[in-house]
Each structure stands twice: as C-alpha cells, then as structure tokens.
JSON list of C-alpha atoms and ligand atoms in Angstrom, two decimals:
[
{"chain": "A", "resi": 301, "resn": "MET", "atom": "CA", "xyz": [86.06, 178.50, 128.39]},
{"chain": "A", "resi": 302, "resn": "GLN", "atom": "CA", "xyz": [82.66, 178.04, 130.02]},
{"chain": "A", "resi": 303, "resn": "ILE", "atom": "CA", "xyz": [82.29, 175.16, 132.55]},
{"chain": "A", "resi": 304, "resn": "LYS", "atom": "CA", "xyz": [79.17, 173.57, 131.74]},
{"chain": "A", "resi": 305, "resn": "SER", "atom": "CA", "xyz": [79.72, 170.35, 133.87]},
{"chain": "A", "resi": 306, "resn": "ALA", "atom": "CA", "xyz": [82.35, 168.79, 136.61]},
{"chain": "A", "resi": 307, "resn": "GLU", "atom": "CA", "xyz": [81.83, 165.43, 137.66]},
{"chain": "A", "resi": 308, "resn": "PHE", "atom": "CA", "xyz": [84.28, 163.46, 139.99]},
{"chain": "A", "resi": 309, "resn": "ILE", "atom": "CA", "xyz": [85.20, 160.29, 138.23]},
{"chain": "A", "resi": 310, "resn": "MET", "atom": "CA", "xyz": [87.60, 158.28, 140.38]},
{"chain": "A", "resi": 311, "resn": "SER", "atom": "CA", "xyz": [90.42, 158.39, 143.03]},
{"chain": "A", "resi": 312, "resn": "ASN", "atom": "CA", "xyz": [93.42, 155.90, 143.05]},
{"chain": "A", "resi": 313, "resn": "SER", "atom": "CA", "xyz": [96.84, 155.51, 144.05]},
{"chain": "A", "resi": 314, "resn": "ILE", "atom": "CA", "xyz": [98.14, 153.67, 140.72]},
{"chain": "A", "resi": 315, "resn": "VAL", "atom": "CA", "xyz": [98.46, 155.55, 137.29]},
{"chain": "A", "resi": 316, "resn": "ALA", "atom": "CA", "xyz": [97.77, 152.05, 135.58]},
{"chain": "A", "resi": 317, "resn": "LYS", "atom": "CA", "xyz": [94.21, 152.33, 137.05]},
{"chain": "A", "resi": 318, "resn": "CYS", "atom": "CA", "xyz": [93.52, 155.86, 136.00]},
{"chain": "A", "resi": 319, "resn": "PRO", "atom": "CA", "xyz": [90.60, 156.33, 133.40]},
{"chain": "A", "resi": 320, "resn": "PRO", "atom": "CA", "xyz": [91.53, 154.80, 130.14]},
{"chain": "A", "resi": 321, "resn": "SER", "atom": "CA", "xyz": [89.79, 157.39, 127.80]},
{"chain": "A", "resi": 322, "resn": "ARG", "atom": "CA", "xyz": [92.31, 159.41, 125.42]},
{"chain": "A", "resi": 323, "resn": "ILE", "atom": "CA", "xyz": [90.77, 162.93, 126.32]},
{"chain": "A", "resi": 324, "resn": "PRO", "atom": "CA", "xyz": [93.26, 165.95, 127.36]},
{"chain": "A", "resi": 325, "resn": "GLU", "atom": "CA", "xyz": [94.37, 165.55, 130.71]},
{"chain": "A", "resi": 326, "resn": "TYR", "atom": "CA", "xyz": [95.72, 168.50, 133.01]},
{"chain": "A", "resi": 327, "resn": "ALA", "atom": "CA", "xyz": [97.07, 168.04, 136.47]},
{"chain": "A", "resi": 328, "resn": "PHE", "atom": "CA", "xyz": [97.44, 170.60, 139.38]},
{"chain": "A", "resi": 329, "resn": "ILE", "atom": "CA", "xyz": [99.81, 170.04, 141.93]},
{"chain": "A", "resi": 330, "resn": "GLY", "atom": "CA", "xyz": [101.63, 171.76, 144.70]},
{"chain": "A", "resi": 331, "resn": "ARG", "atom": "CA", "xyz": [102.84, 171.68, 148.17]},
{"chain": "A", "resi": 332, "resn": "SER", "atom": "CA", "xyz": [99.92, 170.98, 150.76]},
{"chain": "A", "resi": 333, "resn": "ASN", "atom": "CA", "xyz": [98.11, 174.28, 151.70]},
{"chain": "A", "resi": 334, "resn": "VAL", "atom": "CA", "xyz": [99.12, 176.03, 148.48]},
{"chain": "A", "resi": 335, "resn": "GLY", "atom": "CA", "xyz": [95.42, 176.56, 147.76]},
{"chain": "A", "resi": 336, "resn": "LYS", "atom": "CA", "xyz": [95.08, 173.96, 145.31]},
{"chain": "A", "resi": 337, "resn": "SER", "atom": "CA", "xyz": [91.55, 172.70, 146.05]},
{"chain": "A", "resi": 338, "resn": "SER", "atom": "CA", "xyz": [90.68, 176.32, 146.35]},
{"chain": "A", "resi": 339, "resn": "LEU", "atom": "CA", "xyz": [91.63, 177.04, 143.08]},
{"chain": "A", "resi": 340, "resn": "ILE", "atom": "CA", "xyz": [90.03, 173.85, 141.71]},
{"chain": "A", "resi": 341, "resn": "ASN", "atom": "CA", "xyz": [86.85, 175.05, 143.07]},
{"chain": "A", "resi": 342, "resn": "MET", "atom": "CA", "xyz": [87.32, 178.33, 141.76]},
{"chain": "A", "resi": 343, "resn": "LEU", "atom": "CA", "xyz": [87.80, 177.38, 137.95]},
{"chain": "A", "resi": 344, "resn": "MET", "atom": "CA", "xyz": [84.97, 175.30, 138.19]},
{"chain": "A", "resi": 345, "resn": "GLN", "atom": "CA", "xyz": [82.49, 176.96, 140.18]},
{"chain": "A", "resi": 346, "resn": "ARG", "atom": "CA", "xyz": [81.88, 174.46, 142.61]},
{"chain": "A", "resi": 347, "resn": "LYS", "atom": "CA", "xyz": [81.96, 174.95, 146.22]},
{"chain": "A", "resi": 348, "resn": "SER", "atom": "CA", "xyz": [83.58, 171.75, 147.17]},
{"chain": "A", "resi": 349, "resn": "LEU", "atom": "CA", "xyz": [84.17, 169.71, 144.01]},
{"chain": "A", "resi": 350, "resn": "ALA", "atom": "CA", "xyz": [88.03, 169.24, 145.39]},
{"chain": "A", "resi": 351, "resn": "LYS", "atom": "CA", "xyz": [88.02, 168.52, 148.93]},
{"chain": "A", "resi": 352, "resn": "THR", "atom": "CA", "xyz": [89.97, 171.43, 150.72]},
{"chain": "A", "resi": 353, "resn": "SER", "atom": "CA", "xyz": [92.47, 170.86, 153.57]},
{"chain": "A", "resi": 354, "resn": "GLY", "atom": "CA", "xyz": [91.57, 170.03, 157.19]},
{"chain": "A", "resi": 355, "resn": "ARG", "atom": "CA", "xyz": [88.36, 167.93, 155.67]},
{"chain": "A", "resi": 356, "resn": "PRO", "atom": "CA", "xyz": [88.65, 164.03, 156.22]},
{"chain": "A", "resi": 357, "resn": "GLY", "atom": "CA", "xyz": [89.20, 161.92, 153.66]},
{"chain": "A", "resi": 358, "resn": "LYS", "atom": "CA", "xyz": [92.08, 164.08, 151.95]},
{"chain": "A", "resi": 359, "resn": "THR", "atom": "CA", "xyz": [94.45, 161.51, 151.35]},
{"chain": "A", "resi": 360, "resn": "GLN", "atom": "CA", "xyz": [97.39, 160.59, 149.06]},
{"chain": "A", "resi": 361, "resn": "LEU", "atom": "CA", "xyz": [95.41, 160.02, 146.05]},
{"chain": "A", "resi": 362, "resn": "ILE", "atom": "CA", "xyz": [95.32, 160.97, 141.99]},
{"chain": "A", "resi": 363, "resn": "ASN", "atom": "CA", "xyz": [91.88, 162.35, 141.60]},
{"chain": "A", "resi": 364, "resn": "HIS", "atom": "CA", "xyz": [89.89, 162.55, 138.24]},
{"chain": "A", "resi": 365, "resn": "PHE", "atom": "CA", "xyz": [87.36, 164.88, 137.21]},
{"chain": "A", "resi": 366, "resn": "LEU", "atom": "CA", "xyz": [85.77, 164.92, 133.96]},
{"chain": "A", "resi": 367, "resn": "ILE", "atom": "CA", "xyz": [85.05, 168.54, 132.84]},
{"chain": "A", "resi": 368, "resn": "ASN", "atom": "CA", "xyz": [82.56, 169.79, 129.88]},
{"chain": "A", "resi": 369, "resn": "LYS", "atom": "CA", "xyz": [82.57, 166.02, 129.25]},
{"chain": "A", "resi": 370, "resn": "ASN", "atom": "CA", "xyz": [85.76, 166.45, 127.04]},
{"chain": "A", "resi": 371, "resn": "TRP", "atom": "CA", "xyz": [88.63, 166.78, 129.32]},
{"chain": "A", "resi": 372, "resn": "HIS", "atom": "CA", "xyz": [89.97, 165.45, 132.49]},
{"chain": "A", "resi": 373, "resn": "LEU", "atom": "CA", "xyz": [91.43, 167.78, 135.55]},
{"chain": "A", "resi": 374, "resn": "VAL", "atom": "CA", "xyz": [93.52, 165.89, 137.91]},
{"chain": "A", "resi": 375, "resn": "ASP", "atom": "CA", "xyz": [93.79, 166.78, 141.48]},
{"chain": "A", "resi": 376, "resn": "LEU", "atom": "CA", "xyz": [97.19, 165.37, 142.61]},
{"chain": "A", "resi": 377, "resn": "PRO", "atom": "CA", "xyz": [98.18, 165.35, 146.24]},
{"chain": "A", "resi": 378, "resn": "GLY", "atom": "CA", "xyz": [100.64, 167.43, 147.63]},
{"chain": "A", "resi": 379, "resn": "TYR", "atom": "CA", "xyz": [104.36, 166.67, 146.60]},
{"chain": "A", "resi": 380, "resn": "GLY", "atom": "CA", "xyz": [106.92, 165.72, 149.28]},
{"chain": "A", "resi": 381, "resn": "TYR", "atom": "CA", "xyz": [110.16, 163.81, 149.66]},
{"chain": "A", "resi": 382, "resn": "ALA", "atom": "CA", "xyz": [109.67, 160.19, 149.58]},
{"chain": "A", "resi": 383, "resn": "ARG", "atom": "CA", "xyz": [113.35, 159.40, 150.97]},
{"chain": "A", "resi": 384, "resn": "VAL", "atom": "CA", "xyz": [117.07, 160.66, 151.12]},
{"chain": "A", "resi": 385, "resn": "SER", "atom": "CA", "xyz": [118.51, 157.95, 148.69]},
{"chain": "A", "resi": 386, "resn": "LYS", "atom": "CA", "xyz": [122.03, 156.28, 149.56]},
{"chain": "A", "resi": 387, "resn": "SER", "atom": "CA", "xyz": [123.80, 159.34, 147.23]},
{"chain": "A", "resi": 388, "resn": "SER", "atom": "CA", "xyz": [121.58, 161.32, 149.45]},
{"chain": "A", "resi": 389, "resn": "LYS", "atom": "CA", "xyz": [119.65, 162.72, 146.39]},
{"chain": "A", "resi": 390, "resn": "LYS", "atom": "CA", "xyz": [116.07, 163.71, 147.55]},
{"chain": "A", "resi": 391, "resn": "VAL", "atom": "CA", "xyz": [113.17, 161.79, 145.27]},
{"chain": "A", "resi": 392, "resn": "PHE", "atom": "CA", "xyz": [109.53, 162.65, 144.89]},
{"chain": "A", "resi": 393, "resn": "GLN", "atom": "CA", "xyz": [106.99, 160.33, 146.08]},
{"chain": "A", "resi": 394, "resn": "LYS", "atom": "CA", "xyz": [106.58, 157.29, 143.33]},
{"chain": "A", "resi": 395, "resn": "PHE", "atom": "CA", "xyz": [103.63, 157.43, 142.64]},
{"chain": "A", "resi": 396, "resn": "ILE", "atom": "CA", "xyz": [103.71, 161.08, 141.57]},
{"chain": "A", "resi": 397, "resn": "THR", "atom": "CA", "xyz": [106.63, 160.87, 139.72]},
{"chain": "A", "resi": 398, "resn": "ASP", "atom": "CA", "xyz": [104.89, 157.53, 138.04]},
{"chain": "A", "resi": 399, "resn": "TYR", "atom": "CA", "xyz": [101.89, 159.53, 137.17]},
{"chain": "A", "resi": 400, "resn": "PHE", "atom": "CA", "xyz": [103.80, 162.08, 135.07]},
{"chain": "A", "resi": 401, "resn": "LEU", "atom": "CA", "xyz": [106.11, 159.71, 133.38]},
{"chain": "A", "resi": 402, "resn": "LYS", "atom": "CA", "xyz": [103.45, 157.14, 132.58]},
{"chain": "A", "resi": 403, "resn": "ARG", "atom": "CA", "xyz": [100.19, 159.17, 131.88]},
{"chain": "A", "resi": 404, "resn": "GLU", "atom": "CA", "xyz": [100.37, 159.57, 128.00]},
{"chain": "A", "resi": 405, "resn": "GLN", "atom": "CA", "xyz": [96.90, 161.68, 128.34]},
{"chain": "A", "resi": 406, "resn": "LEU", "atom": "CA", "xyz": [98.36, 164.31, 130.21]},
{"chain": "A", "resi": 407, "resn": "LEU", "atom": "CA", "xyz": [99.02, 167.60, 128.01]},
{"chain": "A", "resi": 408, "resn": "CYS", "atom": "CA", "xyz": [100.26, 169.78, 130.74]},
{"chain": "A", "resi": 409, "resn": "ALA", "atom": "CA", "xyz": [100.64, 170.48, 134.37]},
{"chain": "A", "resi": 410, "resn": "PHE", "atom": "CA", "xyz": [100.20, 173.66, 136.84]},
{"chain": "A", "resi": 411, "resn": "VAL", "atom": "CA", "xyz": [102.51, 173.52, 139.61]},
{"chain": "A", "resi": 412, "resn": "LEU", "atom": "CA", "xyz": [100.91, 175.74, 142.23]},
{"chain": "A", "resi": 413, "resn": "ILE", "atom": "CA", "xyz": [102.78, 178.20, 144.21]},
{"chain": "A", "resi": 414, "resn": "ASP", "atom": "CA", "xyz": [102.04, 180.61, 147.06]},
{"chain": "A", "resi": 415, "resn": "VAL", "atom": "CA", "xyz": [102.71, 183.86, 145.69]},
{"chain": "A", "resi": 416, "resn": "ARG", "atom": "CA", "xyz": [103.69, 185.03, 149.43]},
{"chain": "A", "resi": 417, "resn": "HIS", "atom": "CA", "xyz": [106.37, 183.05, 150.08]},
{"chain": "A", "resi": 418, "resn": "GLU", "atom": "CA", "xyz": [110.29, 183.02, 148.84]},
{"chain": "A", "resi": 419, "resn": "PRO", "atom": "CA", "xyz": [110.96, 180.52, 146.29]},
{"chain": "A", "resi": 420, "resn": "GLN", "atom": "CA", "xyz": [111.03, 177.15, 148.21]},
{"chain": "A", "resi": 421, "resn": "PRO", "atom": "CA", "xyz": [113.42, 174.41, 147.12]},
{"chain": "A", "resi": 422, "resn": "ILE", "atom": "CA", "xyz": [111.18, 171.66, 147.29]},
{"chain": "A", "resi": 423, "resn": "ASP", "atom": "CA", "xyz": [109.22, 173.77, 144.41]},
{"chain": "A", "resi": 424, "resn": "LEU", "atom": "CA", "xyz": [112.17, 174.52, 142.56]},
{"chain": "A", "resi": 425, "resn": "GLN", "atom": "CA", "xyz": [113.31, 171.07, 142.65]},
{"chain": "A", "resi": 426, "resn": "PHE", "atom": "CA", "xyz": [110.20, 169.64, 141.36]},
{"chain": "A", "resi": 427, "resn": "MET", "atom": "CA", "xyz": [110.36, 171.82, 138.50]},
{"chain": "A", "resi": 428, "resn": "GLU", "atom": "CA", "xyz": [113.79, 170.96, 137.67]},
{"chain": "A", "resi": 429, "resn": "TRP", "atom": "CA", "xyz": [112.55, 167.25, 137.91]},
{"chain": "A", "resi": 430, "resn": "MET", "atom": "CA", "xyz": [109.65, 168.10, 135.36]},
{"chain": "A", "resi": 431, "resn": "GLY", "atom": "CA", "xyz": [112.09, 170.11, 133.06]},
{"chain": "A", "resi": 432, "resn": "GLU", "atom": "CA", "xyz": [114.41, 166.94, 133.00]},
{"chain": "A", "resi": 433, "resn": "LYS", "atom": "CA", "xyz": [111.89, 164.37, 132.08]},
{"chain": "A", "resi": 434, "resn": "GLN", "atom": "CA", "xyz": [110.33, 167.22, 129.46]},
{"chain": "A", "resi": 435, "resn": "ILE", "atom": "CA", "xyz": [107.10, 167.15, 130.97]},
{"chain": "A", "resi": 436, "resn": "PRO", "atom": "CA", "xyz": [105.22, 170.54, 130.10]},
{"chain": "A", "resi": 437, "resn": "PHE", "atom": "CA", "xyz": [104.17, 172.43, 132.96]},
{"chain": "A", "resi": 438, "resn": "ASN", "atom": "CA", "xyz": [103.08, 175.87, 133.91]},
{"chain": "A", "resi": 439, "resn": "ILE", "atom": "CA", "xyz": [103.11, 178.08, 137.51]},
{"chain": "A", "resi": 440, "resn": "ILE", "atom": "CA", "xyz": [100.05, 179.18, 138.99]},
{"chain": "A", "resi": 441, "resn": "PHE", "atom": "CA", "xyz": [100.61, 181.83, 141.52]},
{"chain": "A", "resi": 442, "resn": "THR", "atom": "CA", "xyz": [98.17, 181.30, 144.00]},
{"chain": "A", "resi": 443, "resn": "LYS", "atom": "CA", "xyz": [96.59, 183.97, 147.02]},
{"chain": "A", "resi": 444, "resn": "ALA", "atom": "CA", "xyz": [97.16, 186.89, 144.72]},
{"chain": "A", "resi": 445, "resn": "ASP", "atom": "CA", "xyz": [94.46, 188.73, 146.96]},
{"chain": "A", "resi": 446, "resn": "LYS", "atom": "CA", "xyz": [96.59, 188.55, 150.02]},
{"chain": "A", "resi": 447, "resn": "LEU", "atom": "CA", "xyz": [99.39, 190.80, 148.54]},
{"chain": "A", "resi": 448, "resn": "LYS", "atom": "CA", "xyz": [98.99, 194.39, 147.41]},
{"chain": "A", "resi": 449, "resn": "PRO", "atom": "CA", "xyz": [99.36, 195.36, 143.66]},
{"chain": "A", "resi": 450, "resn": "LYS", "atom": "CA", "xyz": [103.21, 196.26, 144.04]},
{"chain": "A", "resi": 451, "resn": "ALA", "atom": "CA", "xyz": [103.97, 193.63, 146.64]},
{"chain": "A", "resi": 452, "resn": "LEU", "atom": "CA", "xyz": [102.44, 191.25, 143.93]},
{"chain": "A", "resi": 453, "resn": "GLU", "atom": "CA", "xyz": [104.33, 192.20, 141.08]},
{"chain": "A", "resi": 454, "resn": "ARG", "atom": "CA", "xyz": [107.71, 192.47, 143.06]},
{"chain": "A", "resi": 455, "resn": "HIS", "atom": "CA", "xyz": [107.12, 188.68, 144.42]},
{"chain": "A", "resi": 456, "resn": "VAL", "atom": "CA", "xyz": [106.15, 187.37, 140.82]},
{"chain": "A", "resi": 457, "resn": "GLU", "atom": "CA", "xyz": [109.51, 189.21, 139.34]},
{"chain": "A", "resi": 458, "resn": "LEU", "atom": "CA", "xyz": [111.51, 187.72, 142.36]},
{"chain": "A", "resi": 459, "resn": "TYR", "atom": "CA", "xyz": [110.52, 184.49, 141.57]},
{"chain": "A", "resi": 460, "resn": "LEU", "atom": "CA", "xyz": [110.84, 184.45, 138.14]},
{"chain": "A", "resi": 461, "resn": "LYS", "atom": "CA", "xyz": [114.45, 185.87, 138.54]},
{"chain": "A", "resi": 462, "resn": "LYS", "atom": "CA", "xyz": [115.28, 183.19, 140.85]},
{"chain": "A", "resi": 463, "resn": "MET", "atom": "CA", "xyz": [113.90, 180.43, 138.00]},
{"chain": "A", "resi": 464, "resn": "LEU", "atom": "CA", "xyz": [116.25, 182.09, 135.63]},
{"chain": "A", "resi": 465, "resn": "GLU", "atom": "CA", "xyz": [119.39, 181.10, 137.54]},
{"chain": "A", "resi": 466, "resn": "THR", "atom": "CA", "xyz": [118.86, 177.80, 136.53]},
{"chain": "A", "resi": 467, "resn": "TRP", "atom": "CA", "xyz": [116.42, 177.80, 133.47]},
{"chain": "A", "resi": 468, "resn": "GLU", "atom": "CA", "xyz": [117.00, 179.42, 130.29]},
{"chain": "A", "resi": 469, "resn": "GLU", "atom": "CA", "xyz": [113.63, 180.77, 129.99]},
{"chain": "A", "resi": 470, "resn": "VAL", "atom": "CA", "xyz": [110.70, 180.85, 132.63]},
{"chain": "A", "resi": 471, "resn": "PRO", "atom": "CA", "xyz": [107.62, 178.57, 131.89]},
{"chain": "A", "resi": 472, "resn": "PRO", "atom": "CA", "xyz": [104.07, 180.11, 131.46]},
{"chain": "A", "resi": 473, "resn": "TYR", "atom": "CA", "xyz": [102.42, 181.20, 134.54]},
{"chain": "A", "resi": 474, "resn": "PHE", "atom": "CA", "xyz": [99.45, 182.74, 135.89]},
{"chain": "A", "resi": 475, "resn": "VAL", "atom": "CA", "xyz": [98.48, 184.87, 138.73]},
{"chain": "A", "resi": 476, "resn": "THR", "atom": "CA", "xyz": [95.38, 183.70, 140.64]},
{"chain": "A", "resi": 477, "resn": "SER", "atom": "CA", "xyz": [93.24, 184.30, 143.64]},
{"chain": "A", "resi": 478, "resn": "SER", "atom": "CA", "xyz": [90.27, 181.87, 144.62]},
{"chain": "A", "resi": 479, "resn": "ALA", "atom": "CA", "xyz": [89.13, 184.45, 146.85]},
{"chain": "A", "resi": 480, "resn": "ASP", "atom": "CA", "xyz": [88.42, 187.05, 143.77]},
{"chain": "A", "resi": 481, "resn": "GLY", "atom": "CA", "xyz": [88.64, 184.88, 140.96]},
{"chain": "A", "resi": 482, "resn": "THR", "atom": "CA", "xyz": [91.73, 186.61, 139.56]},
{"chain": "A", "resi": 483, "resn": "GLY", "atom": "CA", "xyz": [93.09, 184.46, 136.95]},
{"chain": "A", "resi": 484, "resn": "ARG", "atom": "CA", "xyz": [90.32, 182.33, 136.28]},
{"chain": "A", "resi": 485, "resn": "GLU", "atom": "CA", "xyz": [89.54, 183.18, 132.73]},
{"chain": "A", "resi": 486, "resn": "GLU", "atom": "CA", "xyz": [92.89, 183.17, 131.77]},
{"chain": "A", "resi": 487, "resn": "VAL", "atom": "CA", "xyz": [93.80, 179.63, 132.72]},
{"chain": "A", "resi": 488, "resn": "LEU", "atom": "CA", "xyz": [90.33, 178.49, 131.32]},
{"chain": "A", "resi": 489, "resn": "ASN", "atom": "CA", "xyz": [91.22, 179.90, 128.09]},
{"chain": "A", "resi": 490, "resn": "TYR", "atom": "CA", "xyz": [94.73, 178.46, 128.09]},
{"chain": "A", "resi": 491, "resn": "ILE", "atom": "CA", "xyz": [93.41, 174.88, 128.95]},
{"chain": "A", "resi": 492, "resn": "GLY", "atom": "CA", "xyz": [90.46, 175.69, 126.14]},
{"chain": "A", "resi": 493, "resn": "GLU", "atom": "CA", "xyz": [93.44, 176.47, 123.64]},
{"chain": "A", "resi": 494, "resn": "ILE", "atom": "CA", "xyz": [95.39, 173.66, 124.30]},
{"chain": "A", "resi": 495, "resn": "ASN", "atom": "CA", "xyz": [92.18, 171.36, 123.79]},
{"chain": "A", "resi": 496, "resn": "GLU", "atom": "CA", "xyz": [91.09, 172.96, 120.47]},
{"chain": "A", "resi": 497, "resn": "SER", "atom": "CA", "xyz": [94.74, 172.17, 119.03]},
{"chain": "A", "resi": 498, "resn": "PHE", "atom": "CA", "xyz": [94.60, 168.37, 120.57]},
{"chain": "A", "resi": 499, "resn": "ALA", "atom": "CA", "xyz": [91.04, 168.08, 118.33]},
{"chain": "A", "resi": 500, "resn": "TYR", "atom": "CA", "xyz": [92.88, 169.25, 115.24]},
{"chain": "A", "resi": 501, "resn": "SER", "atom": "CA", "xyz": [96.11, 167.39, 115.65]},
{"chain": "B", "resi": 1689, "resn": "GDP", "atom": "P1", "xyz": [95.45, 172.81, 149.44]},
{"chain": "B", "resi": 1689, "resn": "GDP", "atom": "O1", "xyz": [95.73, 172.19, 150.68]},
{"chain": "B", "resi": 1689, "resn": "GDP", "atom": "O2", "xyz": [96.47, 173.12, 148.57]},
{"chain": "B", "resi": 1689, "resn": "GDP", "atom": "O3", "xyz": [94.40, 172.07, 148.75]},
{"chain": "B", "resi": 1689, "resn": "GDP", "atom": "O4", "xyz": [94.83, 174.14, 149.80]},
{"chain": "B", "resi": 1689, "resn": "GDP", "atom": "P2", "xyz": [93.42, 174.90, 150.38]},
{"chain": "B", "resi": 1689, "resn": "GDP", "atom": "O5", "xyz": [92.62, 175.00, 149.05]},
{"chain": "B", "resi": 1689, "resn": "GDP", "atom": "O6", "xyz": [92.51, 173.77, 151.27]},
{"chain": "B", "resi": 1689, "resn": "GDP", "atom": "O7", "xyz": [93.60, 176.11, 150.72]},
{"chain": "B", "resi": 1689, "resn": "GDP", "atom": "C1", "xyz": [94.35, 176.29, 152.28]},
{"chain": "B", "resi": 1689, "resn": "GDP", "atom": "C2", "xyz": [94.05, 177.47, 153.01]},
{"chain": "B", "resi": 1689, "resn": "GDP", "atom": "O8", "xyz": [94.43, 178.62, 152.09]},
{"chain": "B", "resi": 1689, "resn": "GDP", "atom": "C3", "xyz": [92.74, 177.62, 153.30]},
{"chain": "B", "resi": 1689, "resn": "GDP", "atom": "O9", "xyz": [92.56, 178.13, 154.51]},
{"chain": "B", "resi": 1689, "resn": "GDP", "atom": "C4", "xyz": [92.23, 178.50, 151.97]},
{"chain": "B", "resi": 1689, "resn": "GDP", "atom": "O10", "xyz": [90.78, 179.22, 152.42]},
{"chain": "B", "resi": 1689, "resn": "GDP", "atom": "C5", "xyz": [92.90, 179.34, 151.84]},
{"chain": "B", "resi": 1689, "resn": "GDP", "atom": "N1", "xyz": [93.00, 179.95, 150.27]},
{"chain": "B", "resi": 1689, "resn": "GDP", "atom": "C6", "xyz": [93.44, 179.18, 149.33]},
{"chain": "B", "resi": 1689, "resn": "GDP", "atom": "N2", "xyz": [93.24, 180.12, 148.23]},
{"chain": "B", "resi": 1689, "resn": "GDP", "atom": "C7", "xyz": [93.04, 181.15, 148.81]},
{"chain": "B", "resi": 1689, "resn": "GDP", "atom": "C8", "xyz": [93.29, 182.74, 148.18]},
{"chain": "B", "resi": 1689, "resn": "GDP", "atom": "O11", "xyz": [93.27, 182.52, 146.77]},
{"chain": "B", "resi": 1689, "resn": "GDP", "atom": "N3", "xyz": [93.18, 183.72, 148.51]},
{"chain": "B", "resi": 1689, "resn": "GDP", "atom": "C9", "xyz": [92.96, 183.22, 149.97]},
{"chain": "B", "resi": 1689, "resn": "GDP", "atom": "N4", "xyz": [93.09, 184.75, 150.83]},
{"chain": "B", "resi": 1689, "resn": "GDP", "atom": "N5", "xyz": [93.04, 182.34, 150.66]},
{"chain": "B", "resi": 1689, "resn": "GDP", "atom": "C10", "xyz": [93.08, 181.14, 149.97]}
]
C-alpha cells in the first residue's frame, strides 16, 4: 500500500467521542518507549505525525489519524496497570479497555514489543486480556536494527515460545525497525489486505 495522505484528526480520552465514521480502524499500542511513535512515523513516512517520547503534550489520549482518506490509524497511549483490585487482580487503564471493548470500527490491533527484551508480564497479560475479549491483534516487534540477525531470530523465537505456554497458536507477527524501514511493506500490505476484504464484505 502506498501512503498518499496522512492527517491528524483528533485526540480524546472518551471512546464515545472518537470519529463516528465507519471506516476500517487499526490501533497501535505498547508500553511507553517501545518505539510506537517512531514506528507510526516510519510507516507513514512522516517525520513527526506521531509525537515521540519526551516531547511535551504527549498525554493519555486516543489519537486518530486518517490515512489515504479511507482508514484510521489510532495511536493509543502506553498501557499500564490502573490499580490492584481487592482480589489483587491487576487491571488496565479503563479508557484503554473501553476503547477495545466499544470501538466497533476496530478491525485489528498491533501490540508493540521491543524485541531486545525478555517477555514482560505486562505485555503478556495485556495480550491475554485481548484474547479473552476476542479482540484481533498482531504483534509488532520493534527496534530490530538493535540486534544482530542471529540474536534477532533467537529473541523472536523465544518470545513466541513463551507465548505458546499459554496460547494454542501465536498471533501473526511482524519484525520492524523504524531506523531502517524493516517490516514497513509487510505491515502496510497486511492492513491493505484487510481493507480490501472489508470493502467487499
Ligand atoms: P514511544 O514512547 O513508544 O512512542 O517510543 P518512541 O518512538 O518515542 O521511541 C523511544 C526511543 O526508542 C527513542 O529514543 C527512539 O529514537 C528509539 N527507537 C524507536 N524505534 C527505534 C528503532 O526501530 N530503532 C532504533 N535504533 N531506535 C528506535
């Protein structure tokens, strides 16, 4: 898919106020510093469409972008635990879970994982939650350029192996680098294919 246009539409913290149009929507989420803003800018080939860490004004908001005038890219804030409830169950921030539970336009989420790190409980728990709620998601491994090819392969394999301890099968995944553009075509073509099947459904 070629990116012909990418425009910021709105930011808000309430899912009911998100754009009402029924076009396909894809959400990007991950822990802070995972490389989400860099990835969005790389995918869109825009220098600062998504605000990178450390820039002021980066608050807890759902950010909608209109791409090629026919689909929405959503930049969600980094997730974290909202509280530890009485049953000592950790719960994700409500406006993030609300977004996933209520946003009917969402066709697929991309959960970003820094490929350098060992599997982190919060990411695994977030994906468990997505699975329980039957929200379709893929994994995007970020910062692939930071590892040598062999180490990269090993880290991805170990991550998938960890997931298979609790999942019957692993979700589709992409290996990306915002520094050198690895994975750009794969992610965009994947979105393009879903958009096409949506158009004929
Ligand atoms: P966010 O908080 O998830 O939006 O993360 P950012 O996009 O702001 O990235 C966090 C840090 O990681 C920044 O210093 C980026 O320059 C760096 N970074 C992000 N993606 C990559 C990547 O693919 N390769 C390399 N080498 N660094 C990256």
